Amino acid sequence: MPHNRKLFELVILGCSGGPISGKTCSFLLKPTDVKTIDLINGNKEAKDSFFALDAGTGLSSILSMLDTKGKEELNTIVSSFLLNLYPNCTDVTDSKETIYEFIDTRNMEIKSPFQDIEEIDVWKGNDTARSNKQLSNYQISDILLNSINGYLITHSHLDHVCSLVINSPSFKKKKSVFGIPFTIDSIQKNLFNDEIWPDLVSKELIDLHKIKPEVRYTNISTRYSITAFELSHGKKSDGTRYLSTAFLINDVKEDYNLLFFGDVESDLSSGTEMNSKVWNHVSPLINDDKLNSIIIECSTVDIPPPLFGHLIPTHLINECLNLRKKCIDLLNKSSKKLLPDDDFYRDYKEQPLEGLNMIIIHVKETLDNVNPRKLILKILKDLNIKYNLKIHFTIALSGISLLL
């Protein structure tokens, strides 16, 4: 059973699947033993372990969190924005209770980001500040942005890279961007091409790094190693496959892992075994209690195709069944020929995914005044019970830090 060791802090800058701009997928990742104030003060070791996962939003979301920091115990001002799009579904008199409807805290903790920043005189002496004057929230946001060691980009769709472009005038030095060759080639060709945006690669403000799939990279950070896996995100208009990425992030100090998915469709939809490769790799880690959280998309409720390369609840549960099968088959070689939904797995005494945090991102907003997050979460919970998976499902909300 996966246990929460609270080694990773995942700051949710944006988590929406669109179409509202400024709220799309972007996350900040750091070890929990690295404090925000260490980043502000330029601690080299702290900055080495501070990464962005995708870049749908950036500076504006950091600033919004700082502007509302301290006004509530939990920063519900930012996190309630997407919930309040559906007033018929939201009790605006108790936003904290509403937020907890979407977050399963049995095996993780949540908090407001940047809590350890003190208000009084903490900025004196910083070389960015004027002498003896406290920094503005905008200045703090800029420092945090420039403290990011690198961006892990899952794919080059605009809702995952736009802040990398728009925020680039704030970069004080070369910013590293990591991705599979398919993604990096697309970013170079279609974004930093002197037409859509200046070629910041040739100007040495953006440093693009291609990482080979299924190869563990230990030279990106002294704290984290990174392994990338290719995913299917549907087909392009010419019929060729569009690739996305899952990143397995290993805390080398603690030998613990976090799995982060970009946009992805099920193996059932793609007719491939791309997701299965990921499950093959992480199932031993789950069995050994070295991975307790997976961040993955579920864009809409169950709808018929075309799904445009995305997951729906029934397809996500099917992937979970495949993952459980692989975990159990490692312990019981005789079960390998059984189908993932066989009663053998449902009735297995020690469920390997019990307590696993599955954090849902990239939910697409709807215009029917019915909160899609509630609908998706209900379907997932019902199927979770049906198949006895015992996973802890959480719907990500911006403005919150998850301790994983």
mmCIF file with all atom_site columns, C-alpha atoms in Angstrom, residues 142-215:
data_model
loop_
_atom_site.group_PDB
_atom_site.id
_atom_site.type_symbol
_atom_site.label_atom_id
_atom_site.label_alt_id
_atom_site.label_comp_id
_atom_site.label_asym_id
_atom_site.label_entity_id
_atom_site.label_seq_id
_atom_site.pdbx_PDB_ins_code
_atom_site.Cartn_x
_atom_site.Cartn_y
_atom_site.Cartn_z
_atom_site.occupancy
_atom_site.B_iso_or_equiv
_atom_site.pdbx_formal_charge
_atom_site.auth_seq_id
_atom_site.auth_comp_id
_atom_site.auth_asym_id
_atom_site.auth_atom_id
_atom_site.pdbx_PDB_model_num
ATOM 1  C CA . ASP A 1 142 ? 9.691  37.449 -10.843 1.00 0.00 ? 142 ASP A CA 1
ATOM 2  C CA . ILE A 1 143 ? 12.330 36.054 -8.481  1.00 0.00 ? 143 ILE A CA 1
ATOM 3  C CA . LEU A 1 144 ? 10.409 32.787 -8.150  1.00 0.00 ? 144 LEU A CA 1
ATOM 4  C CA . LEU A 1 145 ? 10.026 32.549 -11.920 1.00 0.00 ? 145 LEU A CA 1
ATOM 5  C CA . ASN A 1 146 ? 13.760 33.032 -12.357 1.00 0.00 ? 146 ASN A CA 1
ATOM 6  C CA . SER A 1 147 ? 14.478 30.477 -9.631  1.00 0.00 ? 147 SER A CA 1
ATOM 7  C CA . ILE A 1 148 ? 13.011 27.697 -11.780 1.00 0.00 ? 148 ILE A CA 1
ATOM 8  C CA . ASN A 1 149 ? 15.855 25.367 -12.725 1.00 0.00 ? 149 ASN A CA 1
ATOM 9  C CA . GLY A 1 150 ? 14.070 24.028 -15.785 1.00 0.00 ? 150 GLY A CA 1
ATOM 10 C CA . TYR A 1 151 ? 10.777 23.276 -17.488 1.00 0.00 ? 151 TYR A CA 1
ATOM 11 C CA . LEU A 1 152 ? 9.628  19.712 -18.124 1.00 0.00 ? 152 LEU A CA 1
ATOM 12 C CA . ILE A 1 153 ? 7.269  20.067 -21.085 1.00 0.00 ? 153 ILE A CA 1
ATOM 13 C CA . THR A 1 154 ? 4.970  17.152 -21.912 1.00 0.00 ? 154 THR A CA 1
ATOM 14 C CA . HIS A 1 155 ? 3.949  18.411 -25.364 1.00 0.00 ? 155 HIS A CA 1
ATOM 15 C CA . SER A 1 156 ? 3.885  21.602 -27.379 1.00 0.00 ? 156 SER A CA 1
ATOM 16 C CA . HIS A 1 157 ? 0.172  22.432 -27.460 1.00 0.00 ? 157 HIS A CA 1
ATOM 17 C CA . LEU A 1 158 ? -0.355 26.071 -26.511 1.00 0.00 ? 158 LEU A CA 1
ATOM 18 C CA . ASP A 1 159 ? -2.307 25.327 -23.330 1.00 0.00 ? 159 ASP A CA 1
ATOM 19 C CA . HIS A 1 160 ? 0.867  23.676 -21.999 1.00 0.00 ? 160 HIS A CA 1
ATOM 20 C CA . VAL A 1 161 ? 3.555  26.092 -23.224 1.00 0.00 ? 161 VAL A CA 1
ATOM 21 C CA . CYS A 1 162 ? 2.078  29.587 -23.542 1.00 0.00 ? 162 CYS A CA 1
ATOM 22 C CA . SER A 1 163 ? 3.642  31.021 -20.366 1.00 0.00 ? 163 SER A CA 1
ATOM 23 C CA . LEU A 1 164 ? 7.057  29.757 -21.446 1.00 0.00 ? 164 LEU A CA 1
ATOM 24 C CA . VAL A 1 165 ? 6.657  32.145 -24.364 1.00 0.00 ? 165 VAL A CA 1
ATOM 25 C CA . ILE A 1 166 ? 4.832  35.077 -22.754 1.00 0.00 ? 166 ILE A CA 1
ATOM 26 C CA . ASN A 1 167 ? 6.979  35.060 -19.589 1.00 0.00 ? 167 ASN A CA 1
ATOM 27 C CA . SER A 1 168 ? 10.276 34.793 -21.479 1.00 0.00 ? 168 SER A CA 1
ATOM 28 C CA . PRO A 1 169 ? 11.024 38.568 -21.378 1.00 0.00 ? 169 PRO A CA 1
ATOM 29 C CA . SER A 1 170 ? 11.365 38.129 -17.595 1.00 0.00 ? 170 SER A CA 1
ATOM 30 C CA . PHE A 1 171 ? 14.095 35.492 -17.858 1.00 0.00 ? 171 PHE A CA 1
ATOM 31 C CA . LYS A 1 172 ? 17.335 36.878 -16.444 1.00 0.00 ? 172 LYS A CA 1
ATOM 32 C CA . LYS A 1 173 ? 19.473 34.034 -17.765 1.00 0.00 ? 173 LYS A CA 1
ATOM 33 C CA . LYS A 1 174 ? 19.223 31.012 -20.027 1.00 0.00 ? 174 LYS A CA 1
ATOM 34 C CA . LYS A 1 175 ? 16.230 28.830 -19.151 1.00 0.00 ? 175 LYS A CA 1
ATOM 35 C CA . SER A 1 176 ? 16.454 25.067 -19.686 1.00 0.00 ? 176 SER A CA 1
ATOM 36 C CA . VAL A 1 177 ? 13.532 23.268 -21.323 1.00 0.00 ? 177 VAL A CA 1
ATOM 37 C CA . PHE A 1 178 ? 13.398 19.466 -21.331 1.00 0.00 ? 178 PHE A CA 1
ATOM 38 C CA . GLY A 1 179 ? 11.242 17.199 -23.467 1.00 0.00 ? 179 GLY A CA 1
ATOM 39 C CA . ILE A 1 180 ? 11.214 14.244 -25.811 1.00 0.00 ? 180 ILE A CA 1
ATOM 40 C CA . PRO A 1 181 ? 12.572 14.973 -29.321 1.00 0.00 ? 181 PRO A CA 1
ATOM 41 C CA . PHE A 1 182 ? 9.049  15.231 -30.783 1.00 0.00 ? 182 PHE A CA 1
ATOM 42 C CA . THR A 1 183 ? 8.198  18.016 -28.323 1.00 0.00 ? 183 THR A CA 1
ATOM 43 C CA . ILE A 1 184 ? 11.480 19.914 -28.500 1.00 0.00 ? 184 ILE A CA 1
ATOM 44 C CA . ASP A 1 185 ? 11.503 19.891 -32.303 1.00 0.00 ? 185 ASP A CA 1
ATOM 45 C CA . SER A 1 186 ? 7.963  21.288 -32.311 1.00 0.00 ? 186 SER A CA 1
ATOM 46 C CA . ILE A 1 187 ? 8.830  24.060 -29.834 1.00 0.00 ? 187 ILE A CA 1
ATOM 47 C CA . GLN A 1 188 ? 11.837 25.113 -31.910 1.00 0.00 ? 188 GLN A CA 1
ATOM 48 C CA . LYS A 1 189 ? 10.022 24.929 -35.241 1.00 0.00 ? 189 LYS A CA 1
ATOM 49 C CA . ASN A 1 190 ? 6.658  26.396 -34.263 1.00 0.00 ? 190 ASN A CA 1
ATOM 50 C CA . LEU A 1 191 ? 7.273  28.763 -31.329 1.00 0.00 ? 191 LEU A CA 1
ATOM 51 C CA . PHE A 1 192 ? 10.799 30.173 -31.128 1.00 0.00 ? 192 PHE A CA 1
ATOM 52 C CA . ASN A 1 193 ? 11.070 30.588 -34.889 1.00 0.00 ? 193 ASN A CA 1
ATOM 53 C CA . ASP A 1 194 ? 11.368 34.384 -35.306 1.00 0.00 ? 194 ASP A CA 1
ATOM 54 C CA . GLU A 1 195 ? 7.783  34.478 -36.559 1.00 0.00 ? 195 GLU A CA 1
ATOM 55 C CA . ILE A 1 196 ? 5.458  33.379 -33.765 1.00 0.00 ? 196 ILE A CA 1
ATOM 56 C CA . TRP A 1 197 ? 8.071  34.606 -31.244 1.00 0.00 ? 197 TRP A CA 1
ATOM 57 C CA . PRO A 1 198 ? 11.723 35.665 -31.430 1.00 0.00 ? 198 PRO A CA 1
ATOM 58 C CA . ASP A 1 199 ? 14.206 32.811 -31.731 1.00 0.00 ? 199 ASP A CA 1
ATOM 59 C CA . LEU A 1 200 ? 15.320 32.845 -28.121 1.00 0.00 ? 200 LEU A CA 1
ATOM 60 C CA . VAL A 1 201 ? 17.238 29.612 -28.643 1.00 0.00 ? 201 VAL A CA 1
ATOM 61 C CA . SER A 1 202 ? 19.779 31.239 -30.958 1.00 0.00 ? 202 SER A CA 1
ATOM 62 C CA . LYS A 1 203 ? 19.810 34.249 -28.614 1.00 0.00 ? 203 LYS A CA 1
ATOM 63 C CA . GLU A 1 204 ? 20.724 31.826 -25.788 1.00 0.00 ? 204 GLU A CA 1
ATOM 64 C CA . LEU A 1 205 ? 17.791 32.726 -23.553 1.00 0.00 ? 205 LEU A CA 1
ATOM 65 C CA . ILE A 1 206 ? 16.136 29.337 -24.056 1.00 0.00 ? 206 ILE A CA 1
ATOM 66 C CA . ASP A 1 207 ? 18.170 26.120 -23.902 1.00 0.00 ? 207 ASP A CA 1
ATOM 67 C CA . LEU A 1 208 ? 16.276 23.200 -25.446 1.00 0.00 ? 208 LEU A CA 1
ATOM 68 C CA . HIS A 1 209 ? 17.247 19.700 -24.265 1.00 0.00 ? 209 HIS A CA 1
ATOM 69 C CA . LYS A 1 210 ? 16.067 16.517 -25.977 1.00 0.00 ? 210 LYS A CA 1
ATOM 70 C CA . ILE A 1 211 ? 15.709 13.578 -23.628 1.00 0.00 ? 211 ILE A CA 1
ATOM 71 C CA . LYS A 1 212 ? 15.388 10.076 -25.001 1.00 0.00 ? 212 LYS A CA 1
ATOM 72 C CA . PRO A 1 213 ? 12.299 8.121  -23.940 1.00 0.00 ? 213 PRO A CA 1
ATOM 73 C CA . GLU A 1 214 ? 12.748 5.415  -21.292 1.00 0.00 ? 214 GLU A CA 1
ATOM 74 C CA . VAL A 1 215 ? 16.240 6.616  -20.376 1.00 0.00 ? 215 VAL A CA 1
#
